[in-house]
Amino acid sequence: MKRAVREALNNSPAARRGGFEAIEVLDGTSYAEMPVYRHLTDEFSKLVLQGKCQHTVLTNQGQLGYTSSFQWLDKDAGRYFIEVE
């Protein structure tokens, strides 16, 4: 997952225009694993179902936070879709 997030960021429009590079994804936590959300709200339940994760990424512009969502397209073939916000 960390590699997929880094690759998605490095293939983004900002990276293609130049000046941006994601060096390393330092951590990633799925919303479902966050202990602070033990009492699920409807909005949080939607994020869990969407496979949302929070990441801390070391970039050439400093340490930044991103949210991603991950979805398998064909698990047997290793094909997936990842969106990083």
PDB file with SEQRES, HELIX, SHEET and CRYST1 records, atoms N, CA, C and O in Angstrom:
SEQRES   1 A   85  MET LYS ARG ALA VAL ARG GLU ALA LEU ASN ASN SER PRO          
SEQRES   2 A   85  ALA ALA ARG ARG GLY GLY PHE GLU ALA ILE GLU VAL LEU          
SEQRES   3 A   85  ASP GLY THR SER TYR ALA GLU MET PRO VAL TYR ARG HIS          
SEQRES   4 A   85  LEU THR ASP GLU PHE SER LYS LEU VAL LEU GLN GLY LYS          
SEQRES   5 A   85  CYS GLN HIS THR VAL LEU THR ASN GLN GLY GLN LEU GLY          
SEQRES   6 A   85  TYR THR SER SER PHE GLN TRP LEU ASP LYS ASP ALA GLY          
SEQRES   7 A   85  ARG TYR PHE ILE GLU VAL GLU                                  
HELIX    1 AA1 LYS A    2  ASN A   10  1                                   9    
HELIX    2 AA2 PRO A   13  ARG A   17  1                                   5    
HELIX    3 AA3 TYR A   31  GLU A   33  5                                   3    
HELIX    4 AA4 PRO A   35  TYR A   37  5                                   3    
HELIX    5 AA5 ASP A   42  LEU A   49  1                                   8    
SHEET    1 AA1 4 ALA A  22  SER A  30  0                                        
SHEET    2 AA1 4 LYS A  52  THR A  59 -1                                        
SHEET    3 AA1 4 GLY A  62  ASP A  74 -1                                        
SHEET    4 AA1 4 ARG A  79  VAL A  84 -1                                        
CRYST1    1.000    1.000    1.000  90.00  90.00  90.00 P 1           1          
ATOM      1  N   MET A   1       0.818  -1.181   0.000  1.00  0.00           N  
ATOM      2  CA  MET A   1       0.000   0.000   0.000  1.00  0.00           C  
ATOM      3  C   MET A   1       0.870   1.256   0.000  1.00  0.00           C  
ATOM      4  O   MET A   1       0.576   2.219  -0.708  1.00  0.00           O  
ATOM      5  N   LYS A   2       1.939   1.244   0.792  1.00  0.00           N  
ATOM      6  CA  LYS A   2       2.814   2.412   0.835  1.00  0.00           C  
ATOM      7  C   LYS A   2       3.419   2.696  -0.543  1.00  0.00           C  
ATOM      8  O   LYS A   2       3.497   3.846  -0.973  1.00  0.00           O  
ATOM      9  N   ARG A   3       3.838   1.646  -1.216  1.00  0.00           N  
ATOM     10  CA  ARG A   3       4.417   1.814  -2.553  1.00  0.00           C  
ATOM     11  C   ARG A   3       3.377   2.374  -3.514  1.00  0.00           C  
ATOM     12  O   ARG A   3       3.685   3.256  -4.315  1.00  0.00           O  
ATOM     13  N   ALA A   4       2.152   1.871  -3.441  1.00  0.00           N  
ATOM     14  CA  ALA A   4       1.086   2.336  -4.333  1.00  0.00           C  
ATOM     15  C   ALA A   4       0.772   3.811  -4.103  1.00  0.00           C  
ATOM     16  O   ALA A   4       0.541   4.550  -5.060  1.00  0.00           O  
ATOM     17  N   VAL A   5       0.762   4.246  -2.848  1.00  0.00           N  
ATOM     18  CA  VAL A   5       0.508   5.668  -2.537  1.00  0.00           C  
ATOM     19  C   VAL A   5       1.642   6.530  -3.086  1.00  0.00           C  
ATOM     20  O   VAL A   5       1.397   7.564  -3.706  1.00  0.00           O  
ATOM     21  N   ARG A   6       2.877   6.103  -2.858  1.00  0.00           N  
ATOM     22  CA  ARG A   6       4.032   6.871  -3.359  1.00  0.00           C  
ATOM     23  C   ARG A   6       3.996   6.979  -4.874  1.00  0.00           C  
ATOM     24  O   ARG A   6       4.224   8.057  -5.423  1.00  0.00           O  
ATOM     25  N   GLU A   7       3.711   5.869  -5.562  1.00  0.00           N  
ATOM     26  CA  GLU A   7       3.650   5.881  -7.025  1.00  0.00           C  
ATOM     27  C   GLU A   7       2.508   6.760  -7.536  1.00  0.00           C  
ATOM     28  O   GLU A   7       2.666   7.470  -8.529  1.00  0.00           O  
ATOM     29  N   ALA A   8       1.359   6.714  -6.859  1.00  0.00           N  
ATOM     30  CA  ALA A   8       0.231   7.559  -7.272  1.00  0.00           C  
ATOM     31  C   ALA A   8       0.593   9.035  -7.141  1.00  0.00           C  
ATOM     32  O   ALA A   8       0.270   9.836  -8.019  1.00  0.00           O  
ATOM     33  N   LEU A   9       1.258   9.392  -6.056  1.00  0.00           N  
ATOM     34  CA  LEU A   9       1.669  10.792  -5.872  1.00  0.00           C  
ATOM     35  C   LEU A   9       2.713  11.205  -6.901  1.00  0.00           C  
ATOM     36  O   LEU A   9       2.658  12.311  -7.437  1.00  0.00           O  
ATOM     37  N   ASN A  10       3.663  10.317  -7.176  1.00  0.00           N  
ATOM     38  CA  ASN A  10       4.724  10.656  -8.128  1.00  0.00           C  
ATOM     39  C   ASN A  10       4.257  10.649  -9.578  1.00  0.00           C  
ATOM     40  O   ASN A  10       4.964  11.150 -10.452  1.00  0.00           O  
ATOM     41  N   ASN A  11       3.082  10.091  -9.849  1.00  0.00           N  
ATOM     42  CA  ASN A  11       2.497  10.119 -11.191  1.00  0.00           C  
ATOM     43  C   ASN A  11       1.374  11.149 -11.300  1.00  0.00           C  
ATOM     44  O   ASN A  11       0.644  11.174 -12.292  1.00  0.00           O  
ATOM     45  N   SER A  12       1.238  11.993 -10.288  1.00  0.00           N  
ATOM     46  CA  SER A  12       0.170  12.993 -10.266  1.00  0.00           C  
ATOM     47  C   SER A  12       0.516  14.171 -11.180  1.00  0.00           C  
ATOM     48  O   SER A  12       1.670  14.323 -11.582  1.00  0.00           O  
ATOM     49  N   PRO A  13      -0.468  14.999 -11.509  1.00  0.00           N  
ATOM     50  CA  PRO A  13      -0.188  16.188 -12.323  1.00  0.00           C  
ATOM     51  C   PRO A  13       0.874  17.106 -11.706  1.00  0.00           C  
ATOM     52  O   PRO A  13       1.697  17.668 -12.428  1.00  0.00           O  
ATOM     53  N   ALA A  14       0.861  17.258 -10.386  1.00  0.00           N  
ATOM     54  CA  ALA A  14       1.860  18.115  -9.730  1.00  0.00           C  
ATOM     55  C   ALA A  14       3.269  17.572  -9.937  1.00  0.00           C  
ATOM     56  O   ALA A  14       4.208  18.340 -10.149  1.00  0.00           O  
ATOM     57  N   ALA A  15       3.418  16.270  -9.877  1.00  0.00           N  
ATOM     58  CA  ALA A  15       4.738  15.667 -10.084  1.00  0.00           C  
ATOM     59  C   ALA A  15       5.151  15.752 -11.544  1.00  0.00           C  
ATOM     60  O   ALA A  15       6.322  15.979 -11.845  1.00  0.00           O  
ATOM     61  N   ARG A  16       4.202  15.572 -12.453  1.00  0.00           N  
ATOM     62  CA  ARG A  16       4.525  15.635 -13.885  1.00  0.00           C  
ATOM     63  C   ARG A  16       4.910  17.046 -14.316  1.00  0.00           C  
ATOM     64  O   ARG A  16       5.732  17.217 -15.216  1.00  0.00           O  
ATOM     65  N   ARG A  17       4.320  18.056 -13.678  1.00  0.00           N  
ATOM     66  CA  ARG A  17       4.690  19.440 -13.998  1.00  0.00           C  
ATOM     67  C   ARG A  17       6.068  19.777 -13.432  1.00  0.00           C  
ATOM     68  O   ARG A  17       6.706  20.746 -13.843  1.00  0.00           O  
ATOM     69  N   GLY A  18       6.505  18.969 -12.498  1.00  0.00           N  
ATOM     70  CA  GLY A  18       7.824  19.175 -11.910  1.00  0.00           C  
ATOM     71  C   GLY A  18       7.720  19.832 -10.553  1.00  0.00           C  
ATOM     72  O   GLY A  18       6.736  20.501 -10.237  1.00  0.00           O  
ATOM     73  N   GLY A  19       8.734  19.632  -9.771  1.00  0.00           N  
ATOM     74  CA  GLY A  19       8.802  20.284  -8.484  1.00  0.00           C  
ATOM     75  C   GLY A  19       8.229  19.496  -7.318  1.00  0.00           C  
ATOM     76  O   GLY A  19       8.358  19.934  -6.175  1.00  0.00           O  
ATOM     77  N   PHE A  20       7.601  18.350  -7.559  1.00  0.00           N  
ATOM     78  CA  PHE A  20       7.061  17.565  -6.461  1.00  0.00           C  
ATOM     79  C   PHE A  20       7.570  16.140  -6.551  1.00  0.00           C  
ATOM     80  O   PHE A  20       7.604  15.546  -7.628  1.00  0.00           O  
ATOM     81  N   GLU A  21       7.969  15.592  -5.397  1.00  0.00           N  
ATOM     82  CA  GLU A  21       8.368  14.193  -5.335  1.00  0.00           C  
ATOM     83  C   GLU A  21       8.016  13.621  -3.970  1.00  0.00           C  
ATOM     84  O   GLU A  21       8.404  14.170  -2.938  1.00  0.00           O  
ATOM     85  N   ALA A  22       7.287  12.526  -3.972  1.00  0.00           N  
ATOM     86  CA  ALA A  22       7.028  11.774  -2.750  1.00  0.00           C  
ATOM     87  C   ALA A  22       8.214  10.837  -2.568  1.00  0.00           C  
ATOM     88  O   ALA A  22       8.456   9.964  -3.402  1.00  0.00           O  
ATOM     89  N   ILE A  23       8.943  11.017  -1.488  1.00  0.00           N  
ATOM     90  CA  ILE A  23      10.153  10.240  -1.251  1.00  0.00           C  
ATOM     91  C   ILE A  23       9.838   8.927  -0.540  1.00  0.00           C  
ATOM     92  O   ILE A  23      10.311   7.864  -0.941  1.00  0.00           O  
ATOM     93  N   GLU A  24       9.031   9.015   0.525  1.00  0.00           N  
ATOM     94  CA  GLU A  24       8.712   7.814   1.304  1.00  0.00           C  
ATOM     95  C   GLU A  24       7.390   8.012   2.031  1.00  0.00           C  
ATOM     96  O   GLU A  24       7.123   9.089   2.563  1.00  0.00           O  
ATOM     97  N   VAL A  25       6.572   6.979   2.053  1.00  0.00           N  
ATOM     98  CA  VAL A  25       5.354   6.984   2.861  1.00  0.00           C  
ATOM     99  C   VAL A  25       5.765   6.473   4.235  1.00  0.00           C  
ATOM    100  O   VAL A  25       6.139   5.311   4.392  1.00  0.00           O  
ATOM    101  N   LEU A  26       5.689   7.358   5.227  1.00  0.00           N  
ATOM    102  CA  LEU A  26       6.182   7.018   6.557  1.00  0.00           C  
ATOM    103  C   LEU A  26       5.223   6.104   7.313  1.00  0.00           C  
ATOM    104  O   LEU A  26       5.658   5.206   8.034  1.00  0.00           O  
ATOM    105  N   ASP A  27       3.939   6.328   7.153  1.00  0.00           N  
ATOM    106  CA  ASP A  27       2.969   5.451   7.807  1.00  0.00           C  
ATOM    107  C   ASP A  27       1.634   5.539   7.103  1.00  0.00           C  
ATOM    108  O   ASP A  27       1.395   6.428   6.287  1.00  0.00           O  
ATOM    109  N   GLY A  28       0.795   4.622   7.428  1.00  0.00           N  
ATOM    110  CA  GLY A  28      -0.556   4.602   6.879  1.00  0.00           C  
ATOM    111  C   GLY A  28      -1.470   3.878   7.842  1.00  0.00           C  
ATOM    112  O   GLY A  28      -1.132   2.814   8.359  1.00  0.00           O  
ATOM    113  N   THR A  29      -2.621   4.459   8.076  1.00  0.00           N  
ATOM    114  CA  THR A  29      -3.584   3.869   8.995  1.00  0.00           C  
ATOM    115  C   THR A  29      -4.953   3.902   8.355  1.00  0.00           C  
ATOM    116  O   THR A  29      -5.413   4.957   7.919  1.00  0.00           O  
ATOM    117  N   SER A  30      -5.609   2.753   8.295  1.00  0.00           N  
ATOM    118  CA  SER A  30      -6.957   2.747   7.747  1.00  0.00           C  
ATOM    119  C   SER A  30      -7.893   3.365   8.778  1.00  0.00           C  
ATOM    120  O   SER A  30      -7.662   3.274   9.984  1.00  0.00           O  
ATOM    121  N   TYR A  31      -8.929   3.981   8.290  1.00  0.00           N  
ATOM    122  CA  TYR A  31      -9.904   4.594   9.194  1.00  0.00           C  
ATOM    123  C   TYR A  31     -10.490   3.544  10.131  1.00  0.00           C  
ATOM    124  O   TYR A  31     -10.820   3.856  11.275  1.00  0.00           O  
ATOM    125  N   ALA A  32     -10.622   2.311   9.666  1.00  0.00           N  
ATOM    126  CA  ALA A  32     -11.187   1.244  10.494  1.00  0.00           C  
ATOM    127  C   ALA A  32     -10.301   0.927  11.691  1.00  0.00           C  
ATOM    128  O   ALA A  32     -10.793   0.412  12.695  1.00  0.00           O  
ATOM    129  N   GLU A  33      -8.992   1.226  11.607  1.00  0.00           N  
ATOM    130  CA  GLU A  33      -8.051   0.913  12.689  1.00  0.00           C  
ATOM    131  C   GLU A  33      -7.890   2.040  13.701  1.00  0.00           C  
ATOM    132  O   GLU A  33      -7.243   1.846  14.730  1.00  0.00           O  
ATOM    133  N   MET A  34      -8.459   3.203  13.439  1.00  0.00           N  
ATOM    134  CA  MET A  34      -8.245   4.348  14.315  1.00  0.00           C  
ATOM    135  C   MET A  34      -9.040   4.216  15.604  1.00  0.00           C  
ATOM    136  O   MET A  34     -10.270   4.192  15.578  1.00  0.00           O  
ATOM    137  N   PRO A  35      -8.338   4.130  16.739  1.00  0.00           N  
ATOM    138  CA  PRO A  35      -9.030   3.911  18.014  1.00  0.00           C  
ATOM    139  C   PRO A  35      -9.917   5.089  18.426  1.00  0.00           C  
ATOM    140  O   PRO A  35     -10.873   4.908  19.179  1.00  0.00           O  
ATOM    141  N   VAL A  36      -9.613   6.268  17.950  1.00  0.00           N  
ATOM    142  CA  VAL A  36     -10.386   7.439  18.330  1.00  0.00           C  
ATOM    143  C   VAL A  36     -11.817   7.356  17.794  1.00  0.00           C  
ATOM    144  O   VAL A  36     -12.705   8.059  18.276  1.00  0.00           O  
ATOM    145  N   TYR A  37     -12.035   6.500  16.802  1.00  0.00           N  
ATOM    146  CA  TYR A  37     -13.354   6.378  16.193  1.00  0.00           C  
ATOM    147  C   TYR A  37     -14.090   5.122  16.643  1.00  0.00           C  
ATOM    148  O   TYR A  37     -14.744   4.466  15.831  1.00  0.00           O  
ATOM    149  N   ARG A  38     -13.994   4.788  17.888  1.00  0.00           N  
ATOM    150  CA  ARG A  38     -14.687   3.593  18.401  1.00  0.00           C  
ATOM    151  C   ARG A  38     -16.206   3.729  18.251  1.00  0.00           C  
ATOM    152  O   ARG A  38     -16.900   2.741  18.012  1.00  0.00           O  
ATOM    153  N   HIS A  39     -16.714   4.945  18.392  1.00  0.00           N  
ATOM    154  CA  HIS A  39     -18.144   5.195  18.267  1.00  0.00           C  
ATOM    155  C   HIS A  39     -18.388   5.738  16.866  1.00  0.00           C  
ATOM    156  O   HIS A  39     -18.269   6.940  16.627  1.00  0.00           O  
ATOM    157  N   LEU A  40     -18.721   4.862  15.960  1.00  0.00           N  
ATOM    158  CA  LEU A  40     -18.849   5.223  14.553  1.00  0.00           C  
ATOM    159  C   LEU A  40     -20.058   6.114  14.289  1.00  0.00           C  
ATOM    160  O   LEU A  40     -21.170   5.848  14.746  1.00  0.00           O  
ATOM    161  N   THR A  41     -19.802   7.176  13.539  1.00  0.00           N  
ATOM    162  CA  THR A  41     -20.883   8.018  13.050  1.00  0.00           C  
ATOM    163  C   THR A  41     -21.224   7.549  11.641  1.00  0.00           C  
ATOM    164  O   THR A  41     -20.485   6.756  11.058  1.00  0.00           O  
ATOM    165  N   ASP A  42     -22.317   8.023  11.098  1.00  0.00           N  
ATOM    166  CA  ASP A  42     -22.689   7.646   9.730  1.00  0.00           C  
ATOM    167  C   ASP A  42     -21.616   8.075   8.737  1.00  0.00           C  
ATOM    168  O   ASP A  42     -21.279   7.321   7.824  1.00  0.00           O  
ATOM    169  N   GLU A  43     -21.073   9.291   8.910  1.00  0.00           N  
ATOM    170  CA  GLU A  43     -20.045   9.790   7.988  1.00  0.00           C  
ATOM    171  C   GLU A  43     -18.785   8.940   8.075  1.00  0.00           C  
ATOM    172  O   GLU A  43     -18.189   8.606   7.051  1.00  0.00           O  
ATOM    173  N   PHE A  44     -18.376   8.589   9.287  1.00  0.00           N  
ATOM    174  CA  PHE A  44     -17.188   7.770   9.456  1.00  0.00           C  
ATOM    175  C   PHE A  44     -17.409   6.372   8.891  1.00  0.00           C  
ATOM    176  O   PHE A  44     -16.500   5.797   8.292  1.00  0.00           O  
ATOM    177  N   SER A  45     -18.599   5.823   9.073  1.00  0.00           N  
ATOM    178  CA  SER A  45     -18.914   4.498   8.524  1.00  0.00           C  
ATOM    179  C   SER A  45     -18.741   4.487   7.017  1.00  0.00           C  
ATOM    180  O   SER A  45     -18.268   3.497   6.459  1.00  0.00           O  
ATOM    181  N   LYS A  46     -19.116   5.575   6.343  1.00  0.00           N  
ATOM    182  CA  LYS A  46     -18.943   5.682   4.894  1.00  0.00           C  
ATOM    183  C   LYS A  46     -17.460   5.633   4.535  1.00  0.00           C  
ATOM    184  O   LYS A  46     -17.080   4.968   3.571  1.00  0.00           O  
ATOM    185  N   LEU A  47     -16.616   6.332   5.302  1.00  0.00           N  
ATOM    186  CA  LEU A  47     -15.177   6.345   5.035  1.00  0.00           C  
ATOM    187  C   LEU A  47     -14.568   4.958   5.215  1.00  0.00           C  
ATOM    188  O   LEU A  47     -13.707   4.549   4.437  1.00  0.00           O  
ATOM    189  N   VAL A  48     -15.017   4.234   6.245  1.00  0.00           N  
ATOM    190  CA  VAL A  48     -14.519   2.881   6.479  1.00  0.00           C  
ATOM    191  C   VAL A  48     -14.906   1.985   5.309  1.00  0.00           C  
ATOM    192  O   VAL A  48     -14.081   1.215   4.817  1.00  0.00           O  
ATOM    193  N   LEU A  49     -16.151   2.082   4.865  1.00  0.00           N  
ATOM    194  CA  LEU A  49     -16.614   1.251   3.756  1.00  0.00           C  
ATOM    195  C   LEU A  49     -15.906   1.586   2.453  1.00  0.00           C  
ATOM    196  O   LEU A  49     -15.768   0.720   1.588  1.00  0.00           O  
ATOM    197  N   GLN A  50     -15.454   2.829   2.295  1.00  0.00           N  
ATOM    198  CA  GLN A  50     -14.734   3.238   1.090  1.00  0.00           C  
ATOM    199  C   GLN A  50     -13.265   2.848   1.144  1.00  0.00           C  
ATOM    200  O   GLN A  50     -12.534   3.095   0.184  1.00  0.00           O  
ATOM    201  N   GLY A  51     -12.812   2.247   2.234  1.00  0.00           N  
ATOM    202  CA  GLY A  51     -11.421   1.835   2.358  1.00  0.00           C  
ATOM    203  C   GLY A  51     -10.469   3.009   2.525  1.00  0.00           C  
ATOM    204  O   GLY A  51      -9.324   2.939   2.078  1.00  0.00           O  
ATOM    205  N   LYS A  52     -10.918   4.084   3.158  1.00  0.00           N  
ATOM    206  CA  LYS A  52     -10.089   5.274   3.333  1.00  0.00           C  
ATOM    207  C   LYS A  52      -8.961   5.017   4.326  1.00  0.00           C  
ATOM    208  O   LYS A  52      -9.138   4.320   5.325  1.00  0.00           O  
ATOM    209  N   CYS A  53      -7.801   5.595   4.030  1.00  0.00           N  
ATOM    210  CA  CYS A  53      -6.631   5.516   4.895  1.00  0.00           C  
ATOM    211  C   CYS A  53      -5.998   6.900   4.994  1.00  0.00           C  
ATOM    212  O   CYS A  53      -6.106   7.710   4.074  1.00  0.00           O  
ATOM    213  N   GLN A  54      -5.342   7.159   6.110  1.00  0.00           N  
ATOM    214  CA  GLN A  54      -4.557   8.382   6.269  1.00  0.00           C  
ATOM    215  C   GLN A  54      -3.084   8.006   6.203  1.00  0.00           C  
ATOM    216  O   GLN A  54      -2.665   6.978   6.735  1.00  0.00           O  
ATOM    217  N   HIS A  55      -2.301   8.860   5.536  1.00  0.00           N  
ATOM    218  CA  HIS A  55      -0.870   8.603   5.373  1.00  0.00           C  
ATOM    219  C   HIS A  55      -0.066   9.849   5.723  1.00  0.00           C  
ATOM    220  O   HIS A  55      -0.507  10.977   5.502  1.00  0.00           O  
ATOM    221  N   THR A  56       1.109   9.624   6.267  1.00  0.00           N  
ATOM    222  CA  THR A  56       2.096  10.675   6.434  1.00  0.00           C  
ATOM    223  C   THR A  56       3.189  10.385   5.424  1.00  0.00           C  
ATOM    224  O   THR A  56       3.764   9.297   5.410  1.00  0.00           O  
ATOM    225  N   VAL A  57       3.478  11.387   4.561  1.00  0.00           N  
ATOM    226  CA  VAL A  57       4.402  11.186   3.452  1.00  0.00           C  
ATOM    227  C   VAL A  57       5.539  12.191   3.537  1.00  0.00           C  
ATOM    228  O   VAL A  57       5.312  13.389   3.703  1.00  0.00           O  
ATOM    229  N   LEU A  58       6.762  11.693   3.422  1.00  0.00           N  
ATOM    230  CA  LEU A  58       7.931  12.561   3.331  1.00  0.00           C  
ATOM    231  C   LEU A  58       8.099  12.938   1.874  1.00  0.00           C  
ATOM    232  O   LEU A  58       8.285  12.070   1.022  1.00  0.00           O  
ATOM    233  N   THR A  59       8.033  14.244   1.581  1.00  0.00           N  
ATOM    234  CA  THR A  59       8.176  14.733   0.213  1.00  0.00           C  
ATOM    235  C   THR A  59       9.333  15.720   0.158  1.00  0.00           C  
ATOM    236  O   THR A  59       9.911  16.082   1.183  1.00  0.00           O  
ATOM    237  N   ASN A  60       9.658  16.145  -1.051  1.00  0.00           N  
ATOM    238  CA  ASN A  60      10.703  17.163  -1.180  1.00  0.00           C  
ATOM    239  C   ASN A  60      10.197  18.528  -0.714  1.00  0.00           C  
ATOM    240  O   ASN A  60      10.953  19.499  -0.711  1.00  0.00           O  
ATOM    241  N   GLN A  61       8.925  18.609  -0.321  1.00  0.00           N  
ATOM    242  CA  GLN A  61       8.344  19.839   0.218  1.00  0.00           C  
ATOM    243  C   GLN A  61       8.047  19.705   1.711  1.00  0.00           C  
ATOM    244  O   GLN A  61       7.328  20.527   2.279  1.00  0.00           O  
ATOM    245  N   GLY A  62       8.595  18.677   2.341  1.00  0.00           N  
ATOM    246  CA  GLY A  62       8.386  18.444   3.765  1.00  0.00           C  
ATOM    247  C   GLY A  62       7.482  17.248   4.010  1.00  0.00           C  
ATOM    248  O   GLY A  62       7.150  16.498   3.093  1.00  0.00           O  
ATOM    249  N   GLN A  63       7.096  17.087   5.261  1.00  0.00           N  
ATOM    250  CA  GLN A  63       6.229  15.985   5.657  1.00  0.00           C  
ATOM    251  C   GLN A  63       4.779  16.436   5.505  1.00  0.00           C  
ATOM    252  O   GLN A  63       4.376  17.434   6.103  1.00  0.00           O  
ATOM    253  N   LEU A  64       3.991  15.708   4.709  1.00  0.00           N  
ATOM    254  CA  LEU A  64       2.624  16.097   4.413  1.00  0.00           C  
ATOM    255  C   LEU A  64       1.663  14.946   4.695  1.00  0.00           C  
ATOM    256  O   LEU A  64       2.064  13.782   4.687  1.00  0.00           O  
ATOM    257  N   GLY A  65       0.402  15.269   4.944  1.00  0.00           N  
ATOM    258  CA  GLY A  65      -0.621  14.261   5.183  1.00  0.00           C  
ATOM    259  C   GLY A  65      -1.516  14.101   3.967  1.00  0.00           C  
ATOM    260  O   GLY A  65      -1.864  15.082   3.310  1.00  0.00           O  
ATOM    261  N   TYR A  66      -1.885  12.872   3.670  1.00  0.00           N  
ATOM    262  CA  TYR A  66      -2.761  12.563   2.545  1.00  0.00           C  
ATOM    263  C   TYR A  66      -3.775  11.521   2.976  1.00  0.00           C  
ATOM    264  O   TYR A  66      -3.564  10.779   3.935  1.00  0.00           O  
ATOM    265  N   THR A  67      -4.877  11.480   2.249  1.00  0.00           N  
ATOM    266  CA  THR A  67      -5.901  10.453   2.432  1.00  0.00           C  
ATOM    267  C   THR A  67      -5.982   9.662   1.133  1.00  0.00           C  
ATOM    268  O   THR A  67      -5.922  10.233   0.044  1.00  0.00           O  
ATOM    269  N   SER A  68      -6.117   8.359   1.253  1.00  0.00           N  
ATOM    270  CA  SER A  68      -6.243   7.532   0.052  1.00  0.00           C  
ATOM    271  C   SER A  68      -7.443   6.604   0.198  1.00  0.00           C  
ATOM    272  O   SER A  68      -7.923   6.332   1.299  1.00  0.00           O  
ATOM    273  N   SER A  69      -7.904   6.135  -0.941  1.00  0.00           N  
ATOM    274  CA  SER A  69      -8.902   5.064  -0.948  1.00  0.00           C  
ATOM    275  C   SER A  69      -8.398   4.010  -1.929  1.00  0.00           C  
ATOM    276  O   SER A  69      -7.823   4.333  -2.968  1.00  0.00           O  
ATOM    277  N   PHE A  70      -8.619   2.780  -1.589  1.00  0.00           N  
ATOM    278  CA  PHE A  70      -8.082   1.642  -2.330  1.00  0.00           C  
ATOM    279  C   PHE A  70      -9.223   0.699  -2.675  1.00  0.00           C  
ATOM    280  O   PHE A  70     -10.098   0.438  -1.849  1.00  0.00           O  
ATOM    281  N   GLN A  71      -9.208   0.191  -3.900  1.00  0.00           N  
ATOM    282  CA  GLN A  71     -10.237  -0.753  -4.328  1.00  0.00           C  
ATOM    283  C   GLN A  71      -9.617  -1.789  -5.258  1.00  0.00           C  
ATOM    284  O   GLN A  71      -8.932  -1.436  -6.218  1.00  0.00           O  
ATOM    285  N   TRP A  72      -9.854  -3.056  -4.977  1.00  0.00           N  
ATOM    286  CA  TRP A  72      -9.389  -4.116  -5.862  1.00  0.00           C  
ATOM    287  C   TRP A  72     -10.254  -4.149  -7.107  1.00  0.00           C  
ATOM    288  O   TRP A  72     -11.482  -4.135  -7.012  1.00  0.00           O  
ATOM    289  N   LEU A  73      -9.625  -4.192  -8.277  1.00  0.00           N  
ATOM    290  CA  LEU A  73     -10.337  -4.403  -9.530  1.00  0.00           C  
ATOM    291  C   LEU A  73     -10.338  -5.885  -9.876  1.00  0.00           C  
ATOM    292  O   LEU A  73     -11.354  -6.437 -10.300  1.00  0.00           O  
ATOM    293  N   ASP A  74      -9.175  -6.525  -9.689  1.00  0.00           N  
ATOM    294  CA  ASP A  74      -9.036  -7.966  -9.908  1.00  0.00           C  
ATOM    295  C   ASP A  74      -7.925  -8.452  -8.988  1.00  0.00           C  
ATOM    296  O   ASP A  74      -6.745  -8.393  -9.334  1.00  0.00           O  
ATOM    297  N   LYS A  75      -8.313  -8.925  -7.826  1.00  0.00           N  
ATOM    298  CA  LYS A  75      -7.333  -9.312  -6.809  1.00  0.00           C  
ATOM    299  C   LYS A  75      -6.412 -10.424  -7.292  1.00  0.00           C  
ATOM    300  O   LYS A  75      -5.213 -10.395  -7.015  1.00  0.00           O  
ATOM    301  N   ASP A  76      -6.958 -11.406  -8.012  1.00  0.00           N  
ATOM    302  CA  ASP A  76      -6.142 -12.522  -8.509  1.00  0.00           C  
ATOM    303  C   ASP A  76      -5.053 -12.046  -9.464  1.00  0.00           C  
ATOM    304  O   ASP A  76      -3.952 -12.596  -9.476  1.00  0.00           O  
ATOM    305  N   ALA A  77      -5.359 -11.021 -10.268  1.00  0.00           N  
ATOM    306  CA  ALA A  77      -4.393 -10.484 -11.228  1.00  0.00           C  
ATOM    307  C   ALA A  77      -3.545  -9.373 -10.619  1.00  0.00           C  
ATOM    308  O   ALA A  77      -2.618  -8.884 -11.265  1.00  0.00           O  
ATOM    309  N   GLY A  78      -3.851  -8.963  -9.371  1.00  0.00           N  
ATOM    310  CA  GLY A  78      -3.094  -7.904  -8.716  1.00  0.00           C  
ATOM    311  C   GLY A  78      -3.432  -6.505  -9.246  1.00  0.00           C  
ATOM    312  O   GLY A  78      -2.624  -5.584  -9.123  1.00  0.00           O  
ATOM    313  N   ARG A  79      -4.621  -6.344  -9.834  1.00  0.00           N  
ATOM    314  CA  ARG A  79      -5.029  -5.047 -10.371  1.00  0.00           C  
ATOM    315  C   ARG A  79      -5.889  -4.309  -9.353  1.00  0.00           C  
ATOM    316  O   ARG A  79      -6.829  -4.870  -8.790  1.00  0.00           O  
ATOM    317  N   TYR A  80      -5.551  -3.039  -9.127  1.00  0.00           N  
ATOM    318  CA  TYR A  80      -6.280  -2.240  -8.149  1.00  0.00           C  
ATOM    319  C   TYR A  80      -6.380  -0.798  -8.617  1.00  0.00           C  
ATOM    320  O   TYR A  80      -5.690  -0.380  -9.547  1.00  0.00           O  
ATOM    321  N   PHE A  81      -7.241  -0.057  -7.964  1.00  0.00           N  
ATOM    322  CA  PHE A  81      -7.398   1.374  -8.208  1.00  0.00           C  
ATOM    323  C   PHE A  81      -7.122   2.081  -6.900  1.00  0.00           C  
ATOM    324  O   PHE A  81      -7.673   1.708  -5.864  1.00  0.00           O  
ATOM    325  N   ILE A  82      -6.276   3.096  -6.932  1.00  0.00           N  
ATOM    326  CA  ILE A  82      -5.994   3.880  -5.738  1.00  0.00           C  
ATOM    327  C   ILE A  82      -6.168   5.361  -6.066  1.00  0.00           C  
ATOM    328  O   ILE A  82      -5.714   5.838  -7.106  1.00  0.00           O  
ATOM    329  N   GLU A  83      -6.822   6.065  -5.175  1.00  0.00           N  
ATOM    330  CA  GLU A  83      -7.000   7.504  -5.321  1.00  0.00           C  
ATOM    331  C   GLU A  83      -6.394   8.169  -4.095  1.00  0.00           C  
ATOM    332  O   GLU A  83      -6.705   7.802  -2.962  1.00  0.00           O  
ATOM    333  N   VAL A  84      -5.530   9.148  -4.326  1.00  0.00           N  
ATOM    334  CA  VAL A  84      -4.883   9.865  -3.230  1.00  0.00           C  
ATOM    335  C   VAL A  84      -5.352  11.311  -3.276  1.00  0.00           C  
ATOM    336  O   VAL A  84      -5.286  11.972  -4.312  1.00  0.00           O  
ATOM    337  N   GLU A  85      -5.824  11.783  -2.138  1.00  0.00           N  
ATOM    338  CA  GLU A  85      -6.317  13.160  -2.039  1.00  0.00           C  
ATOM    339  C   GLU A  85      -5.362  13.997  -1.210  1.00  0.00           C  
ATOM    340  O   GLU A  85      -5.599  15.188  -1.009  1.00  0.00           O  
TER     341      GLU A  85                                                      
END                                                                             
